[in-house]
Coordinates of C-alpha atoms and ligand atoms in Angstrom, one line a residue:
M92 CA 81.6 195.8 83.0
I93 CA 83.2 195.8 86.4
K94 CA 82.5 193.0 88.8
K95 CA 84.1 192.0 92.1
I96 CA 85.2 188.5 92.6
S97 CA 85.5 187.5 96.2
K98 CA 86.5 183.9 96.8
S99 CA 88.4 183.3 100.0
K100 CA 90.8 180.5 100.5
K101 CA 92.2 179.5 103.9
P102 CA 95.6 181.1 104.3
I103 CA 98.4 178.7 105.3
K104 CA 101.0 179.7 107.7
A105 CA 104.2 181.2 106.2
E106 CA 102.9 180.5 102.7
K107 CA 99.8 182.5 102.3
K108 CA 97.6 182.4 99.2
S109 CA 95.7 185.5 98.3
K110 CA 92.0 185.8 99.0
G111 CA 91.3 186.4 95.4
F112 CA 90.0 189.9 95.6
K113 CA 90.0 191.3 92.1
I114 CA 88.5 193.9 89.9
D115 CA 87.7 192.3 86.6
Y116 CA 87.1 193.9 83.2
S117 CA 85.8 192.7 79.9
P118 CA 88.6 191.8 77.5
S119 CA 89.9 194.7 75.4
L120 CA 92.3 193.2 72.9
E121 CA 94.6 195.4 70.8
G122 CA 94.3 194.4 67.1
T123 CA 97.4 193.0 65.5
S124 CA 96.6 193.6 61.8
I125 CA 98.9 196.7 61.8
V126 CA 101.9 194.5 62.0
T127 CA 103.2 192.3 59.2
I128 CA 105.5 189.6 60.5
K129 CA 107.6 188.0 57.9
P130 CA 107.9 184.2 58.3
R131 CA 111.7 184.6 57.9
N132 CA 113.9 187.5 58.8
E133 CA 117.3 188.1 57.3
L134 CA 120.3 190.2 58.6
F135 CA 120.4 193.9 58.0
I136 CA 123.8 194.7 56.6
G137 CA 124.9 197.6 54.3
G138 CA 121.3 198.9 54.1
K139 CA 119.9 195.7 52.8
F140 CA 118.3 192.5 54.3
V141 CA 120.7 189.7 53.4
A142 CA 120.6 185.9 54.0
P143 CA 123.2 184.7 56.6
K144 CA 126.4 183.0 55.4
S145 CA 125.7 180.4 58.1
N146 CA 122.5 179.5 56.2
K147 CA 121.0 178.8 59.6
Y148 CA 117.8 180.2 61.2
F149 CA 116.2 179.9 64.6
D150 CA 112.7 180.4 65.9
T151 CA 111.3 183.4 67.8
V152 CA 108.2 182.7 69.8
N153 CA 105.3 184.7 71.3
P154 CA 105.7 184.1 75.1
A155 CA 102.0 184.8 75.6
T156 CA 101.2 181.6 73.7
G157 CA 104.5 179.7 73.4
E158 CA 103.9 179.6 69.7
K159 CA 106.5 180.3 67.0
I160 CA 105.9 183.6 65.3
S161 CA 108.9 183.9 62.9
E162 CA 112.4 182.7 62.1
L163 CA 115.5 184.8 62.6
A164 CA 118.9 184.5 60.8
L165 CA 121.7 183.1 62.9
A166 CA 124.8 185.3 62.2
N167 CA 128.1 183.6 62.4
K168 CA 131.7 185.0 62.5
D169 CA 131.7 185.7 58.8
D170 CA 128.3 187.5 59.0
V171 CA 129.7 189.6 61.8
D172 CA 132.7 190.4 59.7
S173 CA 130.5 191.5 56.8
A174 CA 128.5 193.8 59.1
V175 CA 131.6 195.3 60.6
K176 CA 133.1 195.9 57.1
A177 CA 129.8 197.6 56.0
A178 CA 130.0 199.8 59.1
R179 CA 133.7 200.7 58.5
H180 CA 132.9 201.5 54.8
A181 CA 130.1 203.8 55.8
Y182 CA 132.3 205.4 58.5
N183 CA 135.1 206.1 55.9
G184 CA 132.5 207.3 53.4
E185 CA 129.5 209.6 53.2
W186 CA 128.6 209.3 56.9
G187 CA 132.1 210.3 58.1
K188 CA 131.9 213.5 56.1
M189 CA 128.4 214.4 57.0
S190 CA 128.0 217.5 59.2
G191 CA 126.5 217.3 62.7
K192 CA 123.5 219.3 61.5
D193 CA 122.7 216.8 58.9
R194 CA 123.2 213.8 61.2
G195 CA 120.8 215.6 63.6
R196 CA 118.3 216.0 60.8
L197 CA 118.3 212.3 60.1
L198 CA 117.9 211.4 63.8
F199 CA 114.9 213.8 64.1
R200 CA 113.4 211.9 61.2
V201 CA 113.9 208.6 63.0
A202 CA 112.1 210.0 66.1
R203 CA 109.2 211.3 64.0
I204 CA 108.8 208.0 62.1
L205 CA 108.8 206.1 65.3
Q206 CA 106.0 208.3 66.5
E207 CA 104.1 207.8 63.3
R208 CA 104.5 204.1 63.5
A209 CA 104.1 203.9 67.3
R210 CA 101.2 201.5 67.3
E211 CA 103.0 199.1 64.9
F212 CA 106.1 199.1 67.2
A213 CA 104.1 198.7 70.4
V214 CA 102.1 195.7 69.1
L215 CA 105.2 194.0 67.7
E216 CA 107.1 194.6 71.0
T217 CA 104.2 193.0 72.9
L218 CA 103.9 190.0 70.5
D219 CA 107.6 189.2 70.5
G220 CA 108.4 190.0 74.2
G221 CA 105.3 189.4 76.2
K222 CA 105.1 192.8 77.9
P223 CA 101.6 194.4 78.4
I224 CA 100.5 196.6 75.5
K225 CA 99.9 199.5 77.8
E226 CA 103.6 199.5 78.7
S227 CA 105.0 199.1 75.2
R228 CA 102.5 201.7 74.0
D229 CA 102.9 204.2 76.9
V230 CA 106.5 203.6 78.0
D231 CA 108.8 201.8 75.5
V232 CA 107.9 203.4 72.2
P233 CA 107.5 207.1 73.5
L234 CA 110.8 206.8 75.4
A235 CA 112.6 205.3 72.4
A236 CA 111.3 208.3 70.3
Q237 CA 112.4 210.7 73.0
H238 CA 115.9 209.3 72.9
F239 CA 116.2 210.0 69.2
F240 CA 114.8 213.5 69.6
Y241 CA 117.1 214.3 72.5
H242 CA 120.2 213.0 70.8
A243 CA 119.3 214.6 67.5
G244 CA 119.7 217.9 69.3
W245 CA 123.2 217.1 70.4
A246 CA 124.5 216.1 67.0
D247 CA 125.7 219.6 66.0
K248 CA 126.7 220.8 69.5
L249 CA 129.3 218.2 70.4
D250 CA 132.1 220.8 70.5
Y251 CA 130.4 222.4 73.5
L252 CA 131.0 219.3 75.5
A253 CA 134.8 220.0 75.7
P254 CA 135.6 223.6 74.9
N255 CA 139.1 224.1 73.2
K256 CA 139.5 220.4 72.6
K257 CA 139.0 218.3 69.5
V258 CA 135.9 216.1 69.7
S259 CA 135.6 213.2 67.3
P260 CA 133.7 209.9 67.0
V261 CA 135.3 206.6 68.1
G262 CA 134.6 204.8 64.9
V263 CA 132.7 201.5 64.6
C264 CA 130.6 200.5 67.6
G265 CA 129.5 197.0 68.5
Q266 CA 126.3 197.2 70.6
I267 CA 124.7 194.2 72.4
I268 CA 121.3 194.4 74.1
P269 CA 119.0 192.2 76.3
W270 CA 115.4 191.2 76.0
N271 CA 113.6 193.2 78.6
F272 CA 113.3 196.5 76.7
P273 CA 114.2 195.5 73.1
L274 CA 113.3 198.7 71.3
L275 CA 114.1 201.1 74.1
M276 CA 117.6 199.5 74.6
A277 CA 118.2 199.7 70.9
A278 CA 117.3 203.4 71.0
W279 CA 119.5 204.0 74.1
K280 CA 122.4 202.5 72.2
L281 CA 121.9 203.8 68.7
A282 CA 120.8 207.4 69.3
P283 CA 124.0 208.6 71.1
A284 CA 126.3 206.6 68.9
L285 CA 124.9 208.1 65.7
A286 CA 124.6 211.6 67.1
C287 CA 128.4 211.4 67.8
G288 CA 129.1 210.3 64.2
N289 CA 129.9 206.6 64.8
T290 CA 128.6 203.7 62.8
V291 CA 127.0 200.7 64.4
V292 CA 126.6 196.9 64.4
L293 CA 123.7 196.1 66.8
K294 CA 123.0 192.6 68.1
P295 CA 119.5 192.3 69.8
A296 CA 118.7 189.4 72.2
E297 CA 117.7 186.1 70.7
T298 CA 114.1 186.1 72.0
T299 CA 113.3 189.7 71.0
S300 CA 114.9 190.8 67.8
L301 CA 111.8 191.8 65.8
T302 CA 111.4 195.4 66.8
A303 CA 115.2 196.0 66.2
L304 CA 114.7 194.6 62.7
L305 CA 111.7 196.9 62.2
L306 CA 113.9 199.8 63.2
A307 CA 116.2 198.9 60.3
D308 CA 113.2 199.7 58.1
V309 CA 112.9 203.1 59.8
F310 CA 116.6 203.9 59.2
N311 CA 116.1 203.2 55.5
E312 CA 112.9 205.3 55.4
A313 CA 114.7 208.2 57.1
G314 CA 117.4 208.1 54.5
F315 CA 120.5 207.0 56.4
P316 CA 123.4 206.0 54.2
A317 CA 123.8 202.3 53.8
G318 CA 126.0 200.6 56.4
V319 CA 125.6 203.3 59.1
V320 CA 123.4 201.0 61.1
N321 CA 123.7 197.2 60.7
I322 CA 121.5 194.8 62.7
I323 CA 122.6 191.2 63.1
T324 CA 120.5 188.5 64.9
G325 CA 121.9 185.4 66.6
A326 CA 123.0 183.8 69.8
G327 CA 125.6 184.5 72.5
E328 CA 128.4 183.4 70.1
T329 CA 127.2 186.1 67.6
G330 CA 127.7 188.7 70.4
A331 CA 131.1 187.2 71.3
A332 CA 132.2 187.4 67.7
L333 CA 131.2 191.1 67.6
V334 CA 133.1 191.8 70.9
N335 CA 136.2 190.1 69.6
H336 CA 136.2 191.6 66.1
P337 CA 139.5 193.5 65.6
D338 CA 138.0 196.3 63.7
V339 CA 135.4 197.4 66.3
N340 CA 136.4 200.5 68.3
K341 CA 133.9 200.4 71.0
I342 CA 131.6 197.9 72.7
A343 CA 128.4 199.0 74.5
F344 CA 126.8 196.1 76.3
T345 CA 123.6 195.9 78.3
G346 CA 122.8 192.5 79.9
S347 CA 123.8 190.3 82.8
T348 CA 126.8 190.9 85.1
D349 CA 128.3 187.5 84.2
V350 CA 128.4 188.2 80.5
G351 CA 129.5 191.8 81.2
K352 CA 132.5 190.4 83.1
L353 CA 133.3 188.0 80.3
I354 CA 133.3 190.8 77.8
A355 CA 135.5 193.0 80.0
K356 CA 138.0 190.2 80.2
S357 CA 138.0 189.3 76.5
I358 CA 138.8 192.9 75.4
A359 CA 141.1 193.9 78.3
H360 CA 144.2 193.5 76.0
S361 CA 142.8 195.8 73.3
N362 CA 142.2 199.5 73.2
K363 CA 138.5 199.1 72.5
K364 CA 136.3 201.5 74.6
L365 CA 133.8 199.7 76.8
S366 CA 130.5 200.6 78.6
L367 CA 128.5 198.1 80.6
E368 CA 125.0 198.4 81.9
L369 CA 124.5 195.3 84.0
G370 CA 122.3 193.7 86.7
G371 CA 120.7 195.2 89.8
K372 CA 119.1 194.4 93.2
S373 CA 117.7 197.8 94.0
A374 CA 116.3 198.8 97.4
N375 CA 113.1 200.8 97.9
I376 CA 113.0 202.3 101.3
I377 CA 109.7 203.3 103.1
F378 CA 109.9 205.5 106.2
A379 CA 107.1 205.7 108.7
D380 CA 106.5 209.4 107.7
A381 CA 105.8 208.5 104.0
A382 CA 102.5 208.8 102.3
I383 CA 101.9 205.1 102.6
D384 CA 99.3 204.6 99.8
Q385 CA 101.5 206.5 97.3
A386 CA 104.5 204.4 98.4
I387 CA 102.6 201.2 97.9
E388 CA 101.8 202.2 94.3
G389 CA 105.5 203.1 93.8
V390 CA 106.6 199.8 95.1
V391 CA 104.2 197.9 92.9
N392 CA 105.3 199.9 89.9
G393 CA 109.0 199.4 90.9
I394 CA 108.9 195.6 91.1
Y395 CA 105.9 194.3 89.1
F396 CA 106.3 196.6 86.1
N397 CA 107.2 194.6 83.0
Q398 CA 106.9 191.3 84.9
G399 CA 109.9 192.4 87.0
H400 CA 112.1 192.2 83.9
V401 CA 113.7 195.5 84.8
C402 CA 117.4 195.9 85.6
C403 CA 116.6 198.7 88.1
A404 CA 113.5 197.0 89.6
G405 CA 112.9 197.8 93.2
S406 CA 113.2 194.2 94.2
R407 CA 114.2 194.7 97.8
L408 CA 111.8 196.6 100.0
L409 CA 113.0 198.0 103.3
V410 CA 110.2 199.2 105.6
E411 CA 110.5 201.1 108.9
E412 CA 109.6 198.5 111.5
S413 CA 106.7 200.5 113.1
I414 CA 104.7 200.4 109.8
V415 CA 105.6 197.0 108.4
D416 CA 102.3 195.3 109.3
E417 CA 100.3 198.0 107.6
V418 CA 102.6 198.0 104.5
V419 CA 102.6 194.2 104.1
K420 CA 98.8 194.0 104.4
K421 CA 98.3 196.8 101.9
L422 CA 100.7 195.2 99.5
Q423 CA 99.0 191.8 99.7
R424 CA 95.7 193.5 98.9
R425 CA 97.3 195.4 96.0
L426 CA 99.0 192.2 94.7
D427 CA 95.6 190.5 94.4
M428 CA 94.4 193.4 92.2
I429 CA 97.2 193.0 89.6
R430 CA 95.7 191.6 86.4
V431 CA 97.9 188.9 84.9
G432 CA 97.1 187.8 81.4
N433 CA 97.2 188.3 77.7
P434 CA 99.6 191.1 77.1
L435 CA 97.6 192.4 74.2
D436 CA 94.7 193.1 76.5
K437 CA 94.7 196.8 77.4
N438 CA 93.7 196.0 80.9
T439 CA 96.6 193.6 81.6
D440 CA 99.0 194.8 84.2
L441 CA 101.4 191.9 84.1
G442 CA 102.0 190.1 80.9
A443 CA 104.0 187.0 79.9
I444 CA 107.4 186.0 81.2
N445 CA 109.8 186.5 78.3
S446 CA 110.8 182.9 77.7
L447 CA 110.3 179.4 79.1
E448 CA 113.9 179.5 80.3
Q449 CA 113.3 182.7 82.3
L450 CA 110.0 181.3 83.7
N451 CA 111.8 178.2 84.9
K452 CA 114.6 180.3 86.5
I453 CA 112.0 182.4 88.4
K454 CA 110.2 179.2 89.6
E455 CA 113.5 177.7 90.7
L456 CA 114.5 180.8 92.7
V457 CA 111.1 181.1 94.3
D458 CA 111.2 177.4 95.4
L459 CA 114.7 178.1 96.9
G460 CA 113.3 181.2 98.6
K461 CA 110.5 179.1 100.2
K462 CA 113.1 176.6 101.5
E463 CA 115.2 179.4 103.0
G464 CA 112.2 180.9 105.0
G465 CA 110.2 184.0 105.3
D466 CA 106.5 184.5 104.8
F467 CA 105.5 183.9 101.2
Y468 CA 102.4 185.4 99.6
Q469 CA 101.3 185.1 96.0
S470 CA 98.4 186.5 94.1
S471 CA 95.9 183.9 93.2
S472 CA 95.2 185.6 89.9
P473 CA 94.2 182.9 87.4
L474 CA 96.9 182.4 84.8
P475 CA 96.3 181.7 81.1
K476 CA 96.5 178.0 80.2
K477 CA 99.0 178.5 77.4
G478 CA 102.1 180.6 77.4
Y479 CA 104.7 181.5 80.1
Y480 CA 103.1 183.2 83.1
F481 CA 104.0 183.7 86.8
A482 CA 101.7 185.3 89.4
P483 CA 103.3 188.2 91.3
C484 CA 104.6 187.3 94.8
M485 CA 106.5 188.5 97.8
F486 CA 108.5 187.2 100.7
S487 CA 108.2 189.2 103.9
N488 CA 110.1 188.7 107.2
V489 CA 113.4 187.8 105.5
T490 CA 117.0 188.6 106.5
S491 CA 119.7 190.2 104.4
A492 CA 121.4 186.8 104.1
H493 CA 118.4 185.3 102.3
T494 CA 119.4 184.3 98.8
L495 CA 116.5 186.2 97.2
N496 CA 117.8 189.3 98.8
R497 CA 121.2 188.9 97.3
I498 CA 120.7 187.7 93.7
E499 CA 118.9 189.2 90.8
I500 CA 115.7 187.3 89.9
F501 CA 114.4 189.3 87.0
G502 CA 110.8 188.4 87.7
P503 CA 107.8 189.6 89.7
V504 CA 109.2 188.7 93.2
L505 CA 109.6 191.1 96.0
T506 CA 111.5 190.7 99.3
I507 CA 110.6 192.7 102.4
Q508 CA 112.9 193.5 105.3
T509 CA 112.6 196.0 108.2
F510 CA 114.8 198.7 109.7
R511 CA 114.6 200.9 112.8
T512 CA 116.9 203.9 112.0
P513 CA 117.9 205.7 108.8
D514 CA 121.5 204.5 109.3
E515 CA 120.3 200.9 109.4
A516 CA 118.2 201.5 106.2
I517 CA 121.3 202.9 104.4
T518 CA 123.5 200.0 105.6
K519 CA 120.9 197.4 104.4
A520 CA 120.3 199.2 101.1
N521 CA 124.0 199.3 100.4
D522 CA 124.6 195.7 101.4
S523 CA 124.6 194.4 97.8
R524 CA 127.1 193.5 95.0
Y525 CA 125.0 195.8 92.8
G526 CA 124.3 199.5 92.8
L527 CA 122.0 200.4 90.0
A528 CA 119.0 202.2 91.6
A529 CA 117.2 203.0 94.8
G530 CA 113.9 204.6 96.0
I531 CA 113.2 206.6 99.1
W532 CA 109.7 207.3 100.4
S533 CA 109.4 210.0 103.1
E534 CA 107.6 213.3 103.4
K535 CA 110.7 214.9 105.0
G536 CA 112.9 216.6 102.3
S537 CA 116.1 216.9 104.4
K538 CA 116.0 213.2 105.2
N539 CA 115.5 212.3 101.6
L540 CA 118.5 214.4 100.5
K541 CA 120.7 213.0 103.2
I542 CA 119.8 209.4 102.5
A543 CA 120.0 209.8 98.7
G544 CA 123.6 211.0 99.1
A545 CA 124.5 208.0 101.2
L546 CA 123.1 205.4 98.9
K547 CA 125.5 203.7 96.5
A548 CA 123.2 203.6 93.6
G549 CA 123.4 205.2 90.1
V550 CA 119.8 206.5 90.2
V551 CA 117.9 207.4 93.4
W552 CA 114.2 208.2 93.0
V553 CA 112.4 210.1 95.8
N554 CA 108.7 209.5 96.3
T555 CA 108.5 207.9 92.8
Y556 CA 110.1 205.0 91.0
N557 CA 111.0 203.9 87.5
K558 CA 110.9 207.3 85.9
F559 CA 113.2 207.8 82.9
D560 CA 114.3 210.7 80.8
A561 CA 116.7 210.8 77.9
A562 CA 118.4 213.9 79.4
S563 CA 119.2 212.1 82.6
P564 CA 122.2 209.8 82.8
F565 CA 121.6 206.2 83.8
G566 CA 124.1 203.6 85.1
G567 CA 125.4 201.8 88.1
F568 CA 127.9 201.4 90.9
A569 CA 129.9 198.2 91.5
E570 CA 128.7 195.1 89.6
S571 CA 125.9 197.1 88.0
G572 CA 128.2 198.4 85.3
W573 CA 130.7 201.0 84.0
G574 CA 129.8 204.3 82.4
R575 CA 126.5 206.1 81.9
E576 CA 123.9 206.1 79.2
G577 CA 121.7 209.1 78.4
G578 CA 122.2 212.8 79.1
R579 CA 125.4 214.6 78.4
H580 CA 127.4 212.0 80.4
G581 CA 126.3 209.3 78.0
L582 CA 127.9 211.0 75.0
F583 CA 131.4 210.8 76.3
S584 CA 131.7 207.0 75.8
Y585 CA 131.0 207.5 72.1
L586 CA 133.6 210.3 71.6
K587 CA 137.4 210.8 71.5
I588 CA 138.4 214.0 73.1
D589 CA 142.0 215.2 72.3
Ligands
NAP166 P1 122.5 188.3 78.9 O1 122.3 186.8 78.9 O2 123.8 188.8 79.4 O3 122.4 188.7 77.4 C1 122.4 190.1 76.9 C2 122.9 190.1 75.5 O4 124.2 189.6 75.4 C3 122.0 189.2 74.6 O5 121.9 189.9 73.3 C4 122.8 188.0 74.5 O6 122.5 187.2 73.3 C5 124.2 188.5 74.4 N1 125.3 187.6 74.8 C6 125.1 186.4 75.5 N2 126.3 185.8 75.7 C7 127.3 186.7 75.2 C8 128.7 186.7 75.1 N3 129.4 185.7 75.6 N4 129.3 187.7 74.4 C9 128.6 188.7 73.9 N5 127.2 188.8 74.0 C10 126.6 187.8 74.6 O7 121.4 189.1 79.6 P2 119.8 188.8 79.4 O8 119.5 187.6 80.2 O9 119.5 188.9 78.0 O10 119.2 190.2 80.1 C11 119.0 190.3 81.4 C12 120.1 191.0 82.1 O11 120.3 192.3 81.6 C13 119.8 191.3 83.6 O12 120.9 190.9 84.4 C14 119.5 192.8 83.6 O13 119.7 193.3 84.9 C15 120.4 193.3 82.6 N6 120.0 194.6 82.1 C16 120.6 195.7 82.5 C17 120.2 197.0 82.2 C18 121.0 198.2 82.6 O14 120.8 199.3 82.0 N7 121.8 198.1 83.6 C19 119.1 197.1 81.3 C20 118.5 196.0 80.9 C21 118.9 194.7 81.3 P3 121.4 186.1 73.4 O15 120.1 186.7 73.6 O16 121.5 185.5 72.1 O17 121.8 185.1 74.5
MG167 MG1 110.0 186.3 71.1

């Protein structure tokens, strides 16, 4: 059933509320019976689930309801040590002797099992993290499988990366990932490390560890030797213990710039390899000659996808001055059509904010933004009574100095500025401590190429946004990180080349 709701509210100056235009659908909830969530989850070390030496557990909640769904083991320093020992043992044993062809065969199996169990992974990802089922089903799980397929193909071809040189794995890798793409980030980390012949200790984020633990099951099902992949849950201190463990040869970290800097400092004295995928404040640039409606869809996908919990979110919109009124009007209308609600509903566009802590951070920053000025507009979409939700919003008419233009929010909040010339657009886009991604919207090919070359961003999308491929390297400039993940470039940080 499709019905139109039209309930107008008087707009207030500088802080406009939406007019409530919305296309509503009957609920279409994804069933959850495919997933079995254990009341308590242990650590995955040496191919088995084992109780933590700390004997401590903490809760993981479903952000869509705020209710506890399970308990996770809290790994302490001794647990980290056991996991690293298991990884070293596997590296010195069967795995270290295995041919690239056989490693590839095992990785192909992981990819296929992920496809077979896709629905289970998608539902669990949504339950634990709050993202809409249509995203976990159509984006996270297929891309995670693609990463394993892609890297499986490299496992027996590594010698071609550096002809006439000796190519070997680095050893035991410590990998730490955030909560925004729990399964996909695990795949981004594990697939290249394993293809290159390393063993791994992976630490998922505190609020979203369940799909990583389910992945442990997949590695066992695929027939990986014990200890090749170890998964330890816990807090920031667990991650720090892994970073500082003397027998880890490489750290791969995805998360905030502040923690990335801490990690870089704490291992600066060692010869550990390090790759960092950090924050972003990416610019999406619309020129007057762009296909405006297509650009609006791209901007919406760029910032409101996954509740704005995307490192490369197009959170700063730059619009050519002559079309700004049209763009703002169309964006406001589009904002009102975004359906916020139960992430398990197949019609939901914007699900739950990952945690209460993150929700409070977004609210605080939006309040600060309102104090600093600009024209605020927020969708009046009704929010569920329980759980952690935030309606998508935008600030237009803001300057580059506005705090919301400078810091990463990691929520569904867009800022809009104008420019008059391509040079001004480039200067404004590059005016950031970050440099992860950017988008350009113009029908003129030569302009797109010229501007793409001038932007200091690791990824530049043209007339599209948020498109990912395992064969394409991803990474940032400046405070957005060091190194690349994905593609042939991503393999180098998991190899020694002599
Ligand atoms: P975070 O606080 O930096 O946490 C990331 C991971 O590091 C979590 O597993 C966390 O554990 C762990 N951690 C926390 N303190 C640590 C320490 N001192 N030593 C070692 N590990 C530690 O980031 P987040 O808030 O989870 O994630 C959001 C950030 O990730 C954003 O800034 C986003 O831009 C960035 N991100 C970047 C990319 C990229 O590819 N560039 C991709 C996704 C996300 P706990 O969960 O237990 O705190
Ligand atoms: Mg959770």
